XYZ file of C-alpha atoms in Angstrom:
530
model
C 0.000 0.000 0.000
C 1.062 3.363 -0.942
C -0.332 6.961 1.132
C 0.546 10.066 0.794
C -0.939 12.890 3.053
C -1.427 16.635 2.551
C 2.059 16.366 0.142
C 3.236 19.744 -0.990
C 6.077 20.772 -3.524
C 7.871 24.404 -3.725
C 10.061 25.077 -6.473
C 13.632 26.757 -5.538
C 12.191 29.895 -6.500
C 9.516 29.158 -3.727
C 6.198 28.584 -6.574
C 3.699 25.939 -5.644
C 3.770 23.389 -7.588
C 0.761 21.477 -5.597
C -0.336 21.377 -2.659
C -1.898 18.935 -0.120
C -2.252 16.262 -2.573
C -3.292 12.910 -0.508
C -3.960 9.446 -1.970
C -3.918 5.667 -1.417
C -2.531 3.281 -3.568
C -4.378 0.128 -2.812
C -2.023 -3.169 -3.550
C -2.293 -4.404 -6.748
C -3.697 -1.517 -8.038
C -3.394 -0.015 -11.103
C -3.497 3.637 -11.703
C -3.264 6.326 -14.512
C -1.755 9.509 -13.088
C -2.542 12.266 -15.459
C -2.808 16.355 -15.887
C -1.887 18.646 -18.082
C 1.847 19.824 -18.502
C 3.243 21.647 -16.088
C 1.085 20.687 -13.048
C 3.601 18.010 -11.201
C 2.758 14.700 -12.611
C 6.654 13.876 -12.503
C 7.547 15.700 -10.022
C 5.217 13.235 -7.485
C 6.466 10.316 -9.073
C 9.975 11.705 -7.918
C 8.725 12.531 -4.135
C 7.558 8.897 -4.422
C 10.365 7.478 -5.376
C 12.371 9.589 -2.903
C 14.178 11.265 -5.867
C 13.314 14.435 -4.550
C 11.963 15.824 -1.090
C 8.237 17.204 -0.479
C 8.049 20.234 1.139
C 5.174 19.281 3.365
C 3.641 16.143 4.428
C 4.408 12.731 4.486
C 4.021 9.512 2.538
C 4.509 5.521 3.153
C 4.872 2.655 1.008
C 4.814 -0.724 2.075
C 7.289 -1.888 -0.465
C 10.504 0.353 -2.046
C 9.271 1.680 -5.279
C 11.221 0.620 -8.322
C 11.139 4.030 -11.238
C 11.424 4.152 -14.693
C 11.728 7.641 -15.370
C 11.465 9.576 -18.596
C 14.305 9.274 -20.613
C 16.145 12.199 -22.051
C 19.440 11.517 -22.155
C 20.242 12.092 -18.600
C 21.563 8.464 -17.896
C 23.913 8.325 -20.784
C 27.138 8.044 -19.014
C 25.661 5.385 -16.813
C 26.524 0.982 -18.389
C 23.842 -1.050 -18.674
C 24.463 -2.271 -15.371
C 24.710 0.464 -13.201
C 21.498 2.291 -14.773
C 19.953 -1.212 -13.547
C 21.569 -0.796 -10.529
C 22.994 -4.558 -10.691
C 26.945 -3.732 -10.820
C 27.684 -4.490 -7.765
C 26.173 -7.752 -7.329
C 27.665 -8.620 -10.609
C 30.962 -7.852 -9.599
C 30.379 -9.106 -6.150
C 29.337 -12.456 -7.900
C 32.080 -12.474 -10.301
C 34.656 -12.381 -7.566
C 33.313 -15.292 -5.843
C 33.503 -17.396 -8.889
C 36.847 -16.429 -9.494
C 37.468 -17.811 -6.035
C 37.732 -14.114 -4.037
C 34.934 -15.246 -1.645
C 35.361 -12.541 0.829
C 32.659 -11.032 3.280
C 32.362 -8.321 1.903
C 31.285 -9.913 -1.354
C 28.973 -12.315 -0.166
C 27.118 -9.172 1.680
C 26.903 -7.555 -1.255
C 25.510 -10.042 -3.168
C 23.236 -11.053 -0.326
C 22.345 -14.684 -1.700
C 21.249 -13.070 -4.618
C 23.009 -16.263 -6.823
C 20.486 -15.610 -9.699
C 21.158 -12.251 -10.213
C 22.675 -12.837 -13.744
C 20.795 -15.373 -15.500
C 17.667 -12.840 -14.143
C 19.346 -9.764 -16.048
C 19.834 -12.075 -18.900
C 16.154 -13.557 -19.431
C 14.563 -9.483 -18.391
C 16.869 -8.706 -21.682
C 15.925 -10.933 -24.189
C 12.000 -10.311 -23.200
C 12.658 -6.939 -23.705
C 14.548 -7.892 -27.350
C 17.817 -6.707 -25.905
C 19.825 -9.829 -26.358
C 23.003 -8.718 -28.021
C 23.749 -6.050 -25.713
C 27.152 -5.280 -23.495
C 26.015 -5.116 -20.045
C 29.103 -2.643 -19.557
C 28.254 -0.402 -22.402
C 27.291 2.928 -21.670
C 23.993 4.203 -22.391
C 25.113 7.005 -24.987
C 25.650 4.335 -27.571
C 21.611 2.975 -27.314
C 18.539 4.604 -29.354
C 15.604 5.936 -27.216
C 13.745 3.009 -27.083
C 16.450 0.357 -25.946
C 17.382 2.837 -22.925
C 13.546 3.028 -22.122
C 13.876 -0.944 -22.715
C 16.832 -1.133 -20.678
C 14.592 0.587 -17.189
C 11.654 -1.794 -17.901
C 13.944 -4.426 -18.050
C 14.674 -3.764 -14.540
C 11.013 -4.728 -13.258
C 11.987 -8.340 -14.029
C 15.377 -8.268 -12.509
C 14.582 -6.326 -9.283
C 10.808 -8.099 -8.786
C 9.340 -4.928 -7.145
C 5.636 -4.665 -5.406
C 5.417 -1.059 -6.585
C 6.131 0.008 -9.927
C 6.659 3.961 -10.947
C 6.416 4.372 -14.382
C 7.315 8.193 -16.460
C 6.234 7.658 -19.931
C 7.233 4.455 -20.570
C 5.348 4.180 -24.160
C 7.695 6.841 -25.716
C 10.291 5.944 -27.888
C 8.581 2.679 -27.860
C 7.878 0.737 -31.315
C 4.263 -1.133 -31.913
C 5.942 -4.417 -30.654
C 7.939 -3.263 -27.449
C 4.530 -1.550 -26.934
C 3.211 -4.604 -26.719
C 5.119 -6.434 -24.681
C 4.651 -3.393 -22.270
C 1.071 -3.541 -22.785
C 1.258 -7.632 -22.293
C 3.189 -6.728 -18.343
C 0.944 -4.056 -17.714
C -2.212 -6.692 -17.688
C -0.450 -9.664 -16.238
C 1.531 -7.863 -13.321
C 0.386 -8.482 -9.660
C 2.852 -5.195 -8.981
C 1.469 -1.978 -7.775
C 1.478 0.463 -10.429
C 1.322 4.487 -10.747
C 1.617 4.965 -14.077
C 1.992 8.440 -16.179
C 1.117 8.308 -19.869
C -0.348 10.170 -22.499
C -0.642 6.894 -24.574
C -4.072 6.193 -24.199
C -4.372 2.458 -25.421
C -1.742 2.108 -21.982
C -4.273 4.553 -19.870
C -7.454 1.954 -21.131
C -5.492 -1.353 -19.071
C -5.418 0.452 -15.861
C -8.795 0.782 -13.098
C -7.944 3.766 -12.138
C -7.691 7.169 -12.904
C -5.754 10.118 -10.798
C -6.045 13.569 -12.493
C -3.605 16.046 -10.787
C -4.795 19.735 -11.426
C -4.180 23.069 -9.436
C -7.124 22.157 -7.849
C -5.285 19.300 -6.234
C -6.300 15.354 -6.938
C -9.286 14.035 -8.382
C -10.309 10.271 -8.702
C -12.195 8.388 -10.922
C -13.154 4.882 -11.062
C -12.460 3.430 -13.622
C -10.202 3.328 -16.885
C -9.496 6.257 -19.540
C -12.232 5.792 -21.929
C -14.342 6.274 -18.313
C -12.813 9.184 -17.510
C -13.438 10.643 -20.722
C -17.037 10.071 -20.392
C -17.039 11.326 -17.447
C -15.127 14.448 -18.232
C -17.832 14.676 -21.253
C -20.412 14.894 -18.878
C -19.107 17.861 -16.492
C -18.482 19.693 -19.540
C -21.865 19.415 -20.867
C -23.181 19.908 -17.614
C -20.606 23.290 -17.644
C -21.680 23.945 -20.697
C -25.519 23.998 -19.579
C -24.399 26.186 -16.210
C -22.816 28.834 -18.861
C -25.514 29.055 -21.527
C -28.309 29.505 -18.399
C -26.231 32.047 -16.941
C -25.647 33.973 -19.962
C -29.262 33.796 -20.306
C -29.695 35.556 -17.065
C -27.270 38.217 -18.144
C -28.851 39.111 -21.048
C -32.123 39.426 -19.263
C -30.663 41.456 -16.216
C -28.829 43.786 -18.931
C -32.660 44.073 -20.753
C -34.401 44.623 -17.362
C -31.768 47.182 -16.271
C -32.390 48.768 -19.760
C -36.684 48.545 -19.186
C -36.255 49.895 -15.425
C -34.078 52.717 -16.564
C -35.989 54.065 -19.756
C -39.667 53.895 -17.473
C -38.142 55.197 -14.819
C -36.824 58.391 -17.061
C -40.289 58.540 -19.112
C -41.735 58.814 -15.299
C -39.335 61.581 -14.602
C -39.861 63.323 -17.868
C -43.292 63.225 -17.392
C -43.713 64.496 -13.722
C -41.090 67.277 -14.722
C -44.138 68.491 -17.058
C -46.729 68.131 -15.124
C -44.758 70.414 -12.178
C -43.694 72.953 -14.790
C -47.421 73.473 -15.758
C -48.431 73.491 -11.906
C -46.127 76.605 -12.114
C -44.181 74.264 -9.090
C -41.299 77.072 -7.423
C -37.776 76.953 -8.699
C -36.195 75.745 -5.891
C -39.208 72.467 -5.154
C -38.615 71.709 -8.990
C -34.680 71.236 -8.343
C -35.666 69.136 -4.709
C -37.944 66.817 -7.183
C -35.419 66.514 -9.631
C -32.310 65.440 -7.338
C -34.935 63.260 -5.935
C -35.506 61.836 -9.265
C -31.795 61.823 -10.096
C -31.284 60.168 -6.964
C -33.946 57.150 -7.431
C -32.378 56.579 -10.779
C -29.146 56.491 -9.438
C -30.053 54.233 -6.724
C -31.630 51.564 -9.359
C -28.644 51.740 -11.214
C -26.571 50.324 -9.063
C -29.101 47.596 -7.887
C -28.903 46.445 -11.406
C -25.456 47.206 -11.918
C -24.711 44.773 -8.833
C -26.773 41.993 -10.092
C -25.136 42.350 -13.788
C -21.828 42.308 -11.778
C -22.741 39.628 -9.859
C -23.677 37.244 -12.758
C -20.958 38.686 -14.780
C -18.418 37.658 -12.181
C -20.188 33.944 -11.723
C -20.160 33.696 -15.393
C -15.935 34.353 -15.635
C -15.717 32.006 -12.932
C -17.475 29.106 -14.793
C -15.964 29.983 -18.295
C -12.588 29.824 -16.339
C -13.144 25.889 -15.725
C -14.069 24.910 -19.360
C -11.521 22.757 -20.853
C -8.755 24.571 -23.107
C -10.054 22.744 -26.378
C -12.984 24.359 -25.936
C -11.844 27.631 -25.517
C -10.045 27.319 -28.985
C -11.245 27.949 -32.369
C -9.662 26.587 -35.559
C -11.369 27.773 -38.804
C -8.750 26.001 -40.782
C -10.080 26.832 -44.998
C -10.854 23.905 -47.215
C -7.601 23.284 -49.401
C -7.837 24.172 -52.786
C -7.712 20.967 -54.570
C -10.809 18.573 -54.931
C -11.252 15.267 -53.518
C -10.076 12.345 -55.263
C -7.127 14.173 -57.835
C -4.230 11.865 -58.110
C -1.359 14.039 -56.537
C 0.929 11.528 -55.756
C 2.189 8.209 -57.921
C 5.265 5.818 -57.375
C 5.867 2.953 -60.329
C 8.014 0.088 -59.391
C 10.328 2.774 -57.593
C 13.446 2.530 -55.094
C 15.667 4.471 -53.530
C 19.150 3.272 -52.393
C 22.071 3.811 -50.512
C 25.476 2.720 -50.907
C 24.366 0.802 -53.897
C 22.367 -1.133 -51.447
C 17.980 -1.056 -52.653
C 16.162 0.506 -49.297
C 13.146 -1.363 -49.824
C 12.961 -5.029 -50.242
C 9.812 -4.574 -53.135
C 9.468 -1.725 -55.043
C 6.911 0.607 -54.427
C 3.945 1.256 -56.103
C 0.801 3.338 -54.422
C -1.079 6.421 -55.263
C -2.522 9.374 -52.978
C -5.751 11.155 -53.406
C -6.569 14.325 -52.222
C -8.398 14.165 -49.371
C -7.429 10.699 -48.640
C -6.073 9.911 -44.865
C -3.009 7.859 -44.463
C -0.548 6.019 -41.892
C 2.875 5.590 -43.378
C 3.740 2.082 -41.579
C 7.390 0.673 -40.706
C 10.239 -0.459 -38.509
C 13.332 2.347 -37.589
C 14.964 2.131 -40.693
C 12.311 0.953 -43.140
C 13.073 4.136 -45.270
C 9.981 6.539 -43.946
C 11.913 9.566 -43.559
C 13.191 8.833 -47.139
C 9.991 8.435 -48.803
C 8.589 11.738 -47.185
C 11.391 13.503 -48.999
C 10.496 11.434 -52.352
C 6.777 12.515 -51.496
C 7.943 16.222 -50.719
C 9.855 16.606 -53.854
C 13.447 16.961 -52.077
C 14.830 13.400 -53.634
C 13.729 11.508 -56.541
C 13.953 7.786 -56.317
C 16.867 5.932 -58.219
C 14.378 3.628 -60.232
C 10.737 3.603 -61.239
C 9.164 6.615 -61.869
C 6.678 9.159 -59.948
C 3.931 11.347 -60.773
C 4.110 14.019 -58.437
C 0.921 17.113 -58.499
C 1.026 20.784 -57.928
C 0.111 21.204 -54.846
C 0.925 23.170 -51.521
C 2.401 20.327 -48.978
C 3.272 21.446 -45.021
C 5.127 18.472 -43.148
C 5.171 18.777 -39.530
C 8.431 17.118 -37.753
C 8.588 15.718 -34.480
C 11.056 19.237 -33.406
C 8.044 21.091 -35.298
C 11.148 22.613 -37.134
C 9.102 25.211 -39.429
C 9.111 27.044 -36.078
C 12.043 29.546 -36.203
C 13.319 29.559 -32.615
C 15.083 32.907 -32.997
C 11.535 34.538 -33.348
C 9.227 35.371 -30.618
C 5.619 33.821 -30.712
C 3.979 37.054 -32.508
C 6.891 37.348 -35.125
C 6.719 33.508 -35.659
C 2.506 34.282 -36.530
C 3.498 37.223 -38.747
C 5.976 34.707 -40.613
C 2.996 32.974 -42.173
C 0.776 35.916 -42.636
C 0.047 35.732 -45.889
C -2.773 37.572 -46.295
C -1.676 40.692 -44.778
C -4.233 40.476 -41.635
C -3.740 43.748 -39.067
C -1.633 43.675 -36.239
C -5.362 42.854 -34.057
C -6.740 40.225 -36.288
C -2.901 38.083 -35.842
C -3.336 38.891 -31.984
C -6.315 37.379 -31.815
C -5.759 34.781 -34.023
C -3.050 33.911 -31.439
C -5.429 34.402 -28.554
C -7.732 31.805 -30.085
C -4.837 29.374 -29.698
C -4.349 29.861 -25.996
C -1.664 32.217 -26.660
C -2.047 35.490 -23.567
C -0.947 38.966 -24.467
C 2.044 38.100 -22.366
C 2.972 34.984 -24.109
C 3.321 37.322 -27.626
C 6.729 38.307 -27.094
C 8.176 35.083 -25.548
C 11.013 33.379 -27.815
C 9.438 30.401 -29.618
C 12.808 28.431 -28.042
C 11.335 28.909 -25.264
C 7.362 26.750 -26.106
C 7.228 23.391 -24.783
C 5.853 20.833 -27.246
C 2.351 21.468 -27.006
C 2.882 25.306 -27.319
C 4.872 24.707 -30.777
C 2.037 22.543 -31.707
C -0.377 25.076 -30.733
C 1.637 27.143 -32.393
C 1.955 25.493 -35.395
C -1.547 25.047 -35.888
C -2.386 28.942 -35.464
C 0.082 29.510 -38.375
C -1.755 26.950 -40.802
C -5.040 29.470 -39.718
C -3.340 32.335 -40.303
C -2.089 30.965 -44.065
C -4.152 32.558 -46.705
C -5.220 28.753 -47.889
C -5.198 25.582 -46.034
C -1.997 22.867 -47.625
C -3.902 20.240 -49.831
C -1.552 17.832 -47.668
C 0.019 17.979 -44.302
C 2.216 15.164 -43.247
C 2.560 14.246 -39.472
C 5.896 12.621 -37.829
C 4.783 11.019 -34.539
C 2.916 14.236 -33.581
C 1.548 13.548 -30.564
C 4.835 12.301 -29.133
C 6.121 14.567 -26.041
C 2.658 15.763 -25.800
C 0.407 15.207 -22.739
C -3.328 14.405 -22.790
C -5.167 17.989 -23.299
C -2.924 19.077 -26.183
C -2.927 15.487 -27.878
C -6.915 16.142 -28.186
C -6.600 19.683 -29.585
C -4.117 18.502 -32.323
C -6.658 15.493 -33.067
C -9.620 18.168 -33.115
C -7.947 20.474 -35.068
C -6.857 17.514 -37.708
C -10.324 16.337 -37.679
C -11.321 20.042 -39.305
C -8.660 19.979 -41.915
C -10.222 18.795 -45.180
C -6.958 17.888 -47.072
C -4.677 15.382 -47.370
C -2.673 13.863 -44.261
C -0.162 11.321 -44.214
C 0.604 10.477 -40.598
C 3.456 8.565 -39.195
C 2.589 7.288 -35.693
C 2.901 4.064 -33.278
C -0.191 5.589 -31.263
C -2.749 3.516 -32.395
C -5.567 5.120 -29.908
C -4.974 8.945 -31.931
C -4.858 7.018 -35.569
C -8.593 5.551 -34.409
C -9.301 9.405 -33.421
C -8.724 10.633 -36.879
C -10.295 8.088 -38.920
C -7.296 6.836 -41.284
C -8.513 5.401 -43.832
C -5.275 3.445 -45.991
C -2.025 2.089 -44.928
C 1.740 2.058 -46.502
C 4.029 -0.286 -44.933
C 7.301 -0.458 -45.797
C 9.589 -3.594 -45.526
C 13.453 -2.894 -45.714
């Protein structure tokens, strides 16, 4: 069992992070801990794992939590062994065999006689087989070092399992066999993930917000319909109170012109009476003064529902604060505007693809552009793009505007700010206003205009990079994806699939997330073989 009570985080600079935050973690359960970016998800994970110290309140775990953390690089000058924290006993145990059977060995390897064969069986499940246990973690790819932690479950048997991301990096089969653990394990788990298809094999969902941490029972696809239904519910909240605004704004409006035909009318009336100067001027401050004083009774119930109003807008969901308006690209569904004819491209006199290709794209067509690391996808955008020609067959290649969106979202010039990157792709010559709001529509404040673009996280470039498609004078006919929604969290994952779903065009998306391919109906498949 896992609790933590009233937990609190300051940074250095003394912001809250969270605060109070207290949960159980039943044994053998399994739970999603999500949020949007920025509000702590890893940072708990860290306080849990005693990576880092909570600056109020306390937590206890029944077992010692074994973390695989997001990998960034961080562990590169770490072997194999001591990022699996095995060295020791592997040297320990070496010793011993070579006859140095000292105390201080045997302590260290603390019976532990299985130790290797362990590490060696965790690494061929993971499809790790060939690898140096003293190499150093510089010389791996992404998804071996991510293979490399998970590998560690096996080895070190844990009863409570941390995971940061684990997915990423991943390919469809290592997903798998991650997805294949995740359902058999007895472990604990607290899991972080944006992949959804992971977030769907756990009971349990933790969303972390400002607001502190909310539960609900049940998997992701649950908590999605669940979320649906406070939003309507929101929704229903806003449109009733905006009703009552508009009626308080008419009423104040009704009171106000009666109440100055009444006025006008006695002011007449006393003027004919041949009423004294100085009672006329008594009436009318009197007058002046009972119009004054409805005023501000209505003025304090528009206020009032005005200020209830902000507060309930302020809890919708970012998505639906956003507005896309992406125009329909130029070219008309179902024009050829892409051919390949028994064609290859090679390197080093060495074919790239076993067969050669042959495939057509339509315009408005939606496809996934399938295959292993190496399998030549990166290549075939460029033959797609018009920046290599293959070295045999032949392609038929249409006029047409293409925008391909990298995983570094590298048509974002970092040495811009956020405003100058919008005014990059302003085509159309829209004022100074219509790009600011433009930007404002993509959650971007006034204050976020002038911040350097090196500066966005993922999600802001994507955000980003969306607003500059809107600002375009004319949607691409085709846009081409490279694992977009990697490095992005939950909310900004479903603002790039709403925002896809608008787009009329062509898309050729490469992904492993299978959940956000479902999302945006893809209709064909090319898989290459190399």
């Amino acid at each position: 069992m896992l609790i933590l009570q009233n937990i609190s985080y300051l940074h250095v600079n003394r912001d809250l992070l969270f605060d109070k935050i207290t949960f159980t973690a039943n044994k053998e359960e399994k739970i999603a801990l999500i949020g949007n970016n920025g509000v702590g998800k890893s940072t708990l994970l860290k306080i849990i794992a005693g990576e880092l110290q909570a600056s109020e309140g306390w937590l206890k775990a029944d077992a010692k939590p074994y973390y695989v953390p997001q990998i960034f690089g961080q562990f590169n000058h770490l072997t194999i062994a001591e990022a699996l924290q095995i060295d020791t006993k592997l040297n320990a145990l070496k010793e011993i065999l070579d006859g140095n059977v000292t105390a201080e060995n045997l302590n260290t390897l603390n019976d532990d006689w299985t130790i290797e064969e362990r590490c060696n069986e965790a690494l061929q499940y993971w499809q790790l087989e060939n690898l140096d246990l003293n190499q150093k973690l510089e010389t791996l790819s992404g998804g071996q070092k991510t293979k490399i932690f998970l590998a560690g479950i096996s080895i070190h048997q844990p009863e409570l399992i941390l995971l940061d991301e684990p997915s990423n990096h991943l390919d469809l089969a290592a997903k798998k066999l991650l997805y294949e653990f995740i359902q058999n394990t007895s472990s604990t788990l607290l899991i972080v993930s944006h992949d959804r298809k992971l977030l769907n094999l756990l009971n349990t969902v933790y969303e972390l917000s400002k607001h502190g941490i909310t539960v609900y029972g049940g998997n992701y696809d649950f908590y999605a319909e669940q979320k649906q239904i406070e939003s309507n519910a929101l929704q229903h909240d806003i449109q009733s109170k905006e009703k009552a605004l508009r009626k308080a704004k008419e009423k104040e409006r009704e009171t106000l012109e009666r109440q100055n035909k009444l006025d006008s009318r006695g002011e007449k009336k006393q003027k004919k009476a041949g009423v004294s100067r100085i009672m006329m001027n008594t009436l009318r401050n009197n007058a002046e003064n009972s119009t004054s004083k409805a005023k501000n009774v209505h003025a304090e119930k528009i206020g009032g529902i005005s200020q209830e109003l902000q507060n309930l807008r302020s809890g919708l969901p970012e998505i639906d604060k956003m507005k896309f308006g992406f125009d329909n690209a130029s070219i008309h569904k179902g024009k050829i505007l892409f051919t390949a004819k028994d064609s290859n491209f090679g390197y080093n006199d060495q074919w790239l693809w076993k067969e050669n290709l042959n495939f057509q794209i339509l315009s408005g067509e939606r496809i996934v552009l399938k295959g292993s690391n190496g399998s030549g996808k990166t290549t075939l955008i460029k033959i797609i793009t018009g920046k290599l020609i293959p070295k045999q067959g032949t392609i038929y290649k249409a006029e047409s505007k293409i925008v391909y969106i990298d995983q570094d979202y590298s048509l974002i010039d970092n040495q811009l700010t956020v405003y100058e990157q919008a005014q990059k792709f302003n085509a159309s010559a829209l004022l100074e206003h219509d790009i600011r709001m433009r930007l404002n529509r993509f959650l971007f404040s006034q204050n976020d205009l002038d911040k350097s673009c090196s500066a966005l996280s993922g999600g802001e470039k994507m955000r980003l990079m969306l607003c500059c498609l809107t600002i375009n004078n004319q949607a691409p006919d085709m846009i081409i994806l490279d694992e977009p929604t990697n490095n992005l969290d939950i909310q900004n994952i479903e603002i790039l699939t709403a925002a896809i779903n608008e787009y009329q065009g062509t898309l050729i998306v490469v992904s492993h997330d299978e959940y956000f391919l479902e999302q945006i109906d893809i209709q064909n498949t090319i898989e290459l073989s190399s």
